[in-house]
Coordinates of C-alpha atoms in Angstrom, one line a residue:
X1 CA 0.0 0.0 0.0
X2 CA 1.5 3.4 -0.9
X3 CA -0.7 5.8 1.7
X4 CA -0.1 9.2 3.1
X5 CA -0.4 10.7 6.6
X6 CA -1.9 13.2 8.0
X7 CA 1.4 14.6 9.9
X8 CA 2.9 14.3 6.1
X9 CA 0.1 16.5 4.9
X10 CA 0.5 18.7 7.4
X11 CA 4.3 19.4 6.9
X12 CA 3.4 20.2 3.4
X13 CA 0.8 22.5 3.4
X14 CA 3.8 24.5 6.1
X15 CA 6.1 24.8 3.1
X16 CA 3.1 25.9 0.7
X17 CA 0.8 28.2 2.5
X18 CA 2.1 31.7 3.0
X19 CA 2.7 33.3 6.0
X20 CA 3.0 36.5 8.0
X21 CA 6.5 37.4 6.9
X22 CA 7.6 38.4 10.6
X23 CA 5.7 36.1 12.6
X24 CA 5.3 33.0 10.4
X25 CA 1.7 32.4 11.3
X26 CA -0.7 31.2 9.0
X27 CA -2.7 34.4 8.1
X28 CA -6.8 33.9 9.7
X29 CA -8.6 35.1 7.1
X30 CA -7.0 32.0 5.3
X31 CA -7.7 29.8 8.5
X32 CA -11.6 31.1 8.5
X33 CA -12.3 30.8 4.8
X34 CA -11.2 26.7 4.8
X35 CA -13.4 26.3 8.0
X36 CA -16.6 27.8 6.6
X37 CA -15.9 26.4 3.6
X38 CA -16.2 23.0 5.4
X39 CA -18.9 24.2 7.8
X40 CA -20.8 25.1 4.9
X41 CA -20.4 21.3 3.1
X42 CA -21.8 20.0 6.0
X43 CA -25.0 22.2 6.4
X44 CA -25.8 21.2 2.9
X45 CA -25.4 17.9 4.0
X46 CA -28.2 18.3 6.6
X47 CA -30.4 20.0 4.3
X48 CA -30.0 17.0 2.0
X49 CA -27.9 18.5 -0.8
X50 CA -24.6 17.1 -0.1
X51 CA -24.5 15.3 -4.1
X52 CA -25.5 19.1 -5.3
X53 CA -22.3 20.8 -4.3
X54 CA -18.6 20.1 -5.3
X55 CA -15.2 19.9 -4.2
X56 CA -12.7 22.8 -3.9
X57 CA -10.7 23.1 -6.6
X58 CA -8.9 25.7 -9.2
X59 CA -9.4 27.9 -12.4
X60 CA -6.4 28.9 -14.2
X61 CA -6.3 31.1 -17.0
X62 CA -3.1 31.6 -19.7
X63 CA -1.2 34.9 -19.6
X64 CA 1.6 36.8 -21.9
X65 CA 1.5 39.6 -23.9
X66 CA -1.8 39.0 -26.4
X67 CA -2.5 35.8 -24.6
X68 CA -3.5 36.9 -21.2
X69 CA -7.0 35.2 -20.5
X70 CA -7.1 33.3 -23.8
X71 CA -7.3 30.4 -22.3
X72 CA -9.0 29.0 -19.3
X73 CA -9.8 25.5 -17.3
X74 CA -11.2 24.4 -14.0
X75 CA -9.3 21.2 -12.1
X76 CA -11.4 19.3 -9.0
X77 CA -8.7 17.4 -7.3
X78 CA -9.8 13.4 -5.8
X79 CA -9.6 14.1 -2.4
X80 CA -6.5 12.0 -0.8
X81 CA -7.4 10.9 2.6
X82 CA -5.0 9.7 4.8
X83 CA -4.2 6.0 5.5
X84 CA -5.9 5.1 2.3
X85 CA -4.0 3.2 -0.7
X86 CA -3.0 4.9 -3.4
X87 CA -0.9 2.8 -5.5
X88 CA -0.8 3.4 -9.2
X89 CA -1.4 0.2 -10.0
X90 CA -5.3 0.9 -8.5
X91 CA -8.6 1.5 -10.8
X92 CA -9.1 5.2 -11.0
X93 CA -12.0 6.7 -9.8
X94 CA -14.7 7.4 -11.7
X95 CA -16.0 11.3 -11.5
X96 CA -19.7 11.9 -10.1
X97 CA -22.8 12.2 -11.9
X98 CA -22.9 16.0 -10.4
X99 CA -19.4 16.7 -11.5
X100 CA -20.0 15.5 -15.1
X101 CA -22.8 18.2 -14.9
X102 CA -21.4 20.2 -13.6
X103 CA -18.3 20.4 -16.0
X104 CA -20.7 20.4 -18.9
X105 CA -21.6 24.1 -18.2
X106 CA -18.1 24.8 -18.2
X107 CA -17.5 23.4 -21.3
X108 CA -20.8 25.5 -23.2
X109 CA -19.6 28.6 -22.4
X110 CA -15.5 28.0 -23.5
X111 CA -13.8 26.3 -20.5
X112 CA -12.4 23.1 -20.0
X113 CA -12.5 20.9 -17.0
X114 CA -10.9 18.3 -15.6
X115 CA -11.2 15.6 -13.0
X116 CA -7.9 14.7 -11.5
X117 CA -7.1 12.1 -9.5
X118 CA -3.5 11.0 -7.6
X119 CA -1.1 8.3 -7.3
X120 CA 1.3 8.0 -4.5
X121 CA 4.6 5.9 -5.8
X122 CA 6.0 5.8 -2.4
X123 CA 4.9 6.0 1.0
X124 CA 4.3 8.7 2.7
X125 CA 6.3 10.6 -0.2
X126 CA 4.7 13.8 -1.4
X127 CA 7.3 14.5 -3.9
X128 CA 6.3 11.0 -5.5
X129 CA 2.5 12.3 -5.8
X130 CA 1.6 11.4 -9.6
X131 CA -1.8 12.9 -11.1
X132 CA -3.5 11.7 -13.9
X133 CA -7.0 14.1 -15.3
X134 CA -9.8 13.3 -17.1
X135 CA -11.8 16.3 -19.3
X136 CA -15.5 16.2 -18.4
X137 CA -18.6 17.7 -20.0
X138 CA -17.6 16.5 -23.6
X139 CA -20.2 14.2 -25.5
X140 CA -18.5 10.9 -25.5
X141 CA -16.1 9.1 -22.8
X142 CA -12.6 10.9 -22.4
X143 CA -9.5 8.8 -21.3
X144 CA -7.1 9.7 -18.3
X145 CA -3.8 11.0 -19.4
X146 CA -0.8 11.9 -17.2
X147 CA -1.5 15.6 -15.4
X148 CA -0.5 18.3 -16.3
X149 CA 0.5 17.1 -19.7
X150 CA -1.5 18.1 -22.7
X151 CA -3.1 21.2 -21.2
X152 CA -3.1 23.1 -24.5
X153 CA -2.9 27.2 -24.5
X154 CA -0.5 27.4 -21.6
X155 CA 3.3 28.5 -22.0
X156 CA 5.4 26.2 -20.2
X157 CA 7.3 27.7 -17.3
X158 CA 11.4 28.3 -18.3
X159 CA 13.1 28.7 -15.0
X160 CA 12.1 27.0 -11.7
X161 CA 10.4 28.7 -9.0
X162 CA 10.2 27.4 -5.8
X163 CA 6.3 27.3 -4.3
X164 CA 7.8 25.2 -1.4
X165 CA 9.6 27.8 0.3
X166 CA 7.4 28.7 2.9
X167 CA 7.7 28.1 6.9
X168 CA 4.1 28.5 7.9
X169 CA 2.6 27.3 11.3
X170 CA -0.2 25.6 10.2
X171 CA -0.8 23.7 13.7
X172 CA -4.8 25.8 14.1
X173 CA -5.5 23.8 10.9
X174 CA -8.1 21.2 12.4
X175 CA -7.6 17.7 11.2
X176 CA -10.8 17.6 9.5
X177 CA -10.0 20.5 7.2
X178 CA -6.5 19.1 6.7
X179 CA -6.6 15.9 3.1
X180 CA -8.7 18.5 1.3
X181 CA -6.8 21.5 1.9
X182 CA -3.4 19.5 0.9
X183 CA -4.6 18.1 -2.1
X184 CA -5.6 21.6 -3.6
X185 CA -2.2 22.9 -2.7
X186 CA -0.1 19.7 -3.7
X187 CA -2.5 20.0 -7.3
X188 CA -1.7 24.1 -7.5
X189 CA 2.1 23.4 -7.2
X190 CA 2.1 20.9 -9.7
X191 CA 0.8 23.4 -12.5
X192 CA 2.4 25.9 -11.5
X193 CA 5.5 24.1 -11.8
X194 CA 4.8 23.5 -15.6
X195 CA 2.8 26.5 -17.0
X196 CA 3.0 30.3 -16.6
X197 CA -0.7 31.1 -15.0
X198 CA -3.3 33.4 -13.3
X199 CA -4.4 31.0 -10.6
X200 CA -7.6 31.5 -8.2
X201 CA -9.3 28.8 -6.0
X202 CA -13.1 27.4 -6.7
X203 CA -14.6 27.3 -2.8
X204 CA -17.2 24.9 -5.0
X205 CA -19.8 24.4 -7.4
X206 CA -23.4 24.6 -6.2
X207 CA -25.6 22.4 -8.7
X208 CA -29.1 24.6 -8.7
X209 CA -32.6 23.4 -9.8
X210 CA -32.2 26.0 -12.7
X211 CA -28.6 27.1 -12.9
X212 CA -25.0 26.0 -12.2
X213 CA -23.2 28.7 -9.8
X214 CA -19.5 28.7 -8.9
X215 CA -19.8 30.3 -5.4
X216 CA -17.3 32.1 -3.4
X217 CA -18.1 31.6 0.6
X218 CA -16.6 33.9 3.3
X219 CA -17.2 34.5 7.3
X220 CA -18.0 37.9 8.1
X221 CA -19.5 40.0 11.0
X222 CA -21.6 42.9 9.1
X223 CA -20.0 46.0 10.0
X224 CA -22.4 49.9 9.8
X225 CA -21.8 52.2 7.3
X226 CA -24.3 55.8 7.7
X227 CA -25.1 55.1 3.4
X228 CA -25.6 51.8 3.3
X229 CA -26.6 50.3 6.9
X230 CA -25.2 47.4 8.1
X231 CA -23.3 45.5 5.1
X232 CA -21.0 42.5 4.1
X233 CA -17.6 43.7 2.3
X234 CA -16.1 41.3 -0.3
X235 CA -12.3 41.6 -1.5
X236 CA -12.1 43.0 -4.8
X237 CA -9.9 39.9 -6.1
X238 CA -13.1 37.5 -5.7
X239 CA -15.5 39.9 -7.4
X240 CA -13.4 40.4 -9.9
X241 CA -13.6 36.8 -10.4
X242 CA -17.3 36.6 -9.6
X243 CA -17.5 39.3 -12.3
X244 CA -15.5 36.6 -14.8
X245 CA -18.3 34.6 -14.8
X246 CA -21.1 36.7 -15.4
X247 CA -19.2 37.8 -18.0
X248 CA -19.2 34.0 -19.7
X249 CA -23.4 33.6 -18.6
X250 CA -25.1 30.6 -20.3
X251 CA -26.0 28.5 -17.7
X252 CA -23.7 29.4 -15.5
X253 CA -24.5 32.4 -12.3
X254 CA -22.5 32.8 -8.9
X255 CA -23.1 33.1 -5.5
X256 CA -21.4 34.8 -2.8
X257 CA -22.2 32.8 0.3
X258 CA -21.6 34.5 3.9
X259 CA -21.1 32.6 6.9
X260 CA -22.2 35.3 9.7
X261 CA -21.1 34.5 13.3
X262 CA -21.4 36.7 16.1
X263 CA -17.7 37.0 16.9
X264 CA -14.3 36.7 15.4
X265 CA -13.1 34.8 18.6
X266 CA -15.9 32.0 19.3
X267 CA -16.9 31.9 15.9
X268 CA -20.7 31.1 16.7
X269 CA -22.8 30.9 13.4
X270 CA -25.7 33.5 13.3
X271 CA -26.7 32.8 9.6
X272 CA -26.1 31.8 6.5
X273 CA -26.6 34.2 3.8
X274 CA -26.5 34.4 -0.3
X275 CA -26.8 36.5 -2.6
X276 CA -26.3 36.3 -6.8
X277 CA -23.6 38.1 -8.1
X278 CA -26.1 39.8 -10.8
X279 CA -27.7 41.3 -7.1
X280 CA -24.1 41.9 -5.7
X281 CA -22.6 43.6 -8.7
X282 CA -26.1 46.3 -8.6
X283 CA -25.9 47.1 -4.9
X284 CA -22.3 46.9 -4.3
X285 CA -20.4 50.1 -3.3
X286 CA -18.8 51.9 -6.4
X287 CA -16.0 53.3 -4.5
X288 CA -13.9 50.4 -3.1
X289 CA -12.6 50.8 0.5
X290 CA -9.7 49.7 2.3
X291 CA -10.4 46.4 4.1
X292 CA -8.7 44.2 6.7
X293 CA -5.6 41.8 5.7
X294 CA -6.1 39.4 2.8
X295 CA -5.6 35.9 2.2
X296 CA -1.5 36.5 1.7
X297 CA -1.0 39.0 4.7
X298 CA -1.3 42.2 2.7
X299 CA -4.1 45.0 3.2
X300 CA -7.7 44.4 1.1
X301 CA -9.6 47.0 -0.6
X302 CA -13.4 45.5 -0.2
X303 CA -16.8 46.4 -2.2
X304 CA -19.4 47.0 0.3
X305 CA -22.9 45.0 -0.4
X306 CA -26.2 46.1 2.3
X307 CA -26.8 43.3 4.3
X308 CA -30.7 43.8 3.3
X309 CA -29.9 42.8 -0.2
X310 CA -28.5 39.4 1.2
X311 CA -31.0 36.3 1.7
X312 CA -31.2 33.4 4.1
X313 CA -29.8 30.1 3.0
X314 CA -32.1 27.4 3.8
X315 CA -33.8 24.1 2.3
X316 CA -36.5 26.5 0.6
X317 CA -33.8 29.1 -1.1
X318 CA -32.0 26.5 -2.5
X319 CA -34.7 25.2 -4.3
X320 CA -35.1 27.9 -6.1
X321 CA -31.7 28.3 -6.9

């Protein structure tokens, strides 16, 4: 058996997640996001939609002079869970019915996606980590092939960069959090170790009764402001990306998805709110302003949305979705 554990994992995601340059701590907006990302999984779950949203995974999109944005694909990563063989020698696993769905949206509107799944060559060995992908949403059956070969539209990268270089305590990661959050970053590194890319993470793919909506999920207090009321800010990198889809349409809309708690030490859950980004981008403040720290340690500059505008999250919202 060729496994993984979860201490491996762990010492990984310390060399790939960035840090606060001074104190070397991993940065909490990071820490919150992956925990009401998971939070969020598992109220689906007791609403009975857990087979109508997806994994976490990435969209990348080419860049160089007269190529930047040409190009664009989505990859959702296999899951590797620790303890748990995987030998190449092993049948691959076969995507979900939601996923292929899913990934046919994707492909009407101009961008490809791909299932990818891992083989460990030697035991708890991350640098031995193989990956093999699968394009979905096409008409007829796709083979694997070796990952990240053949992704067409990207230039390859010319002189090595080192995405390992970080010494991050990652020790508030809860164990839970910790196969799905490794295999996204161990995936990342290995295509950005081939192509020159724009890179942004997918929180998920929410499988609506009418639409298909990439959603973005954040924890928030709502703070006051004397225009607007109370409100929910969003970082201008994910509504720029938000913005990215509209801009594709067909079947395909976004959500941004707020986990409200009462406090940003206990962490208590108020609510669970949504709203569409065709909503967001009409209501959103015009003028950004200057947020808290970002995902890498660096200030934010947020677009304000009126908390009013926002609705509840529940079994009858999401049917309508």
């Amino acid at each position: 058996m060729t496994t993984l554990s979860l201490e491996v994992m762990n010492d990984y995601l310390s060399s790939s997640i960035t840090s606060n340059r001074q104190t070397g701590q991993l940065n909490r907006n990071k820490l919150n996001g992956l925990l009401a990302e998971i939070d969020f999984r598992e109220y689906l779950n007791t609403l009975g939609f857990a087979e109508r949203i997806s994994v976490g995974g990435w969209i990348a999109r080419s860049v160089g002079a007269g190529s930047f944005g040409v190009e664009t694909v989505v990859m959702f990563p296999e899951t590797i869970l620790p303890n748990q063989d995987y030998s190449p020698t092993r049948t691959l696993t076969n995507p979900s019915h939601g996923l292929h769905t899913i990934c046919s949206t994707f492909h009407q509107i101009g961008i490809r996606s791909y299932f990818c799944t891992p083989s460990i060559h030697n035991i708890n060995d991350t640098h031995t980590i193989s990956w093999k992908a699968v394009q979905l949403g096409l008409p007829t059956e796709q083979n694997y092939y070796d990952f990240p070969d053949n992704i067409n539209g990207f230039s390859n990268r010319t002189r090595r960069y080192n995405f390992l270089r970080y010494e991050t305590d990652v020790s508030e990661i809860p164990s839970r959090a910790i196969p799905e959050e490794f295999t996204k970053e161990h995936l990342r590194v290995t295509f950005q170790n081939r192509y020159m890319q724009e890179m942004s993470d997918i929180d998920g793919i929410l499988w609506g009764n009418q639409f298909t909506y990439p959603i973005e999920i954040k924890e928030k207090t709502p703070a006051s402001d004397s225009k607007l009321g109370e409100y929910f800010g969003l970082d201008l990198g994910p509504f720029v990306k938000l913005a990215y889809y509209a801009s594709k349409r067909g079947n395909l809309h976004s959500l941004f998805i707020v986990r409200e708690i009462d406090n940003t030490e206990d962490r208590n859950l108020v609510n669970w709110w949504f709203i569409p980004f065709e909503k967001l981008a009409r209501y959103a403040s015009w003028v950004p302003s200057t947020g808290g720290t970002n995902m890498v340690g660096g200030a934010s500059a947020v677009v304000k949305i009126p908390k009013n505008q926002f609705e509840e999250l529940n079994r009858n919202t999401i049917n309508q979705l």
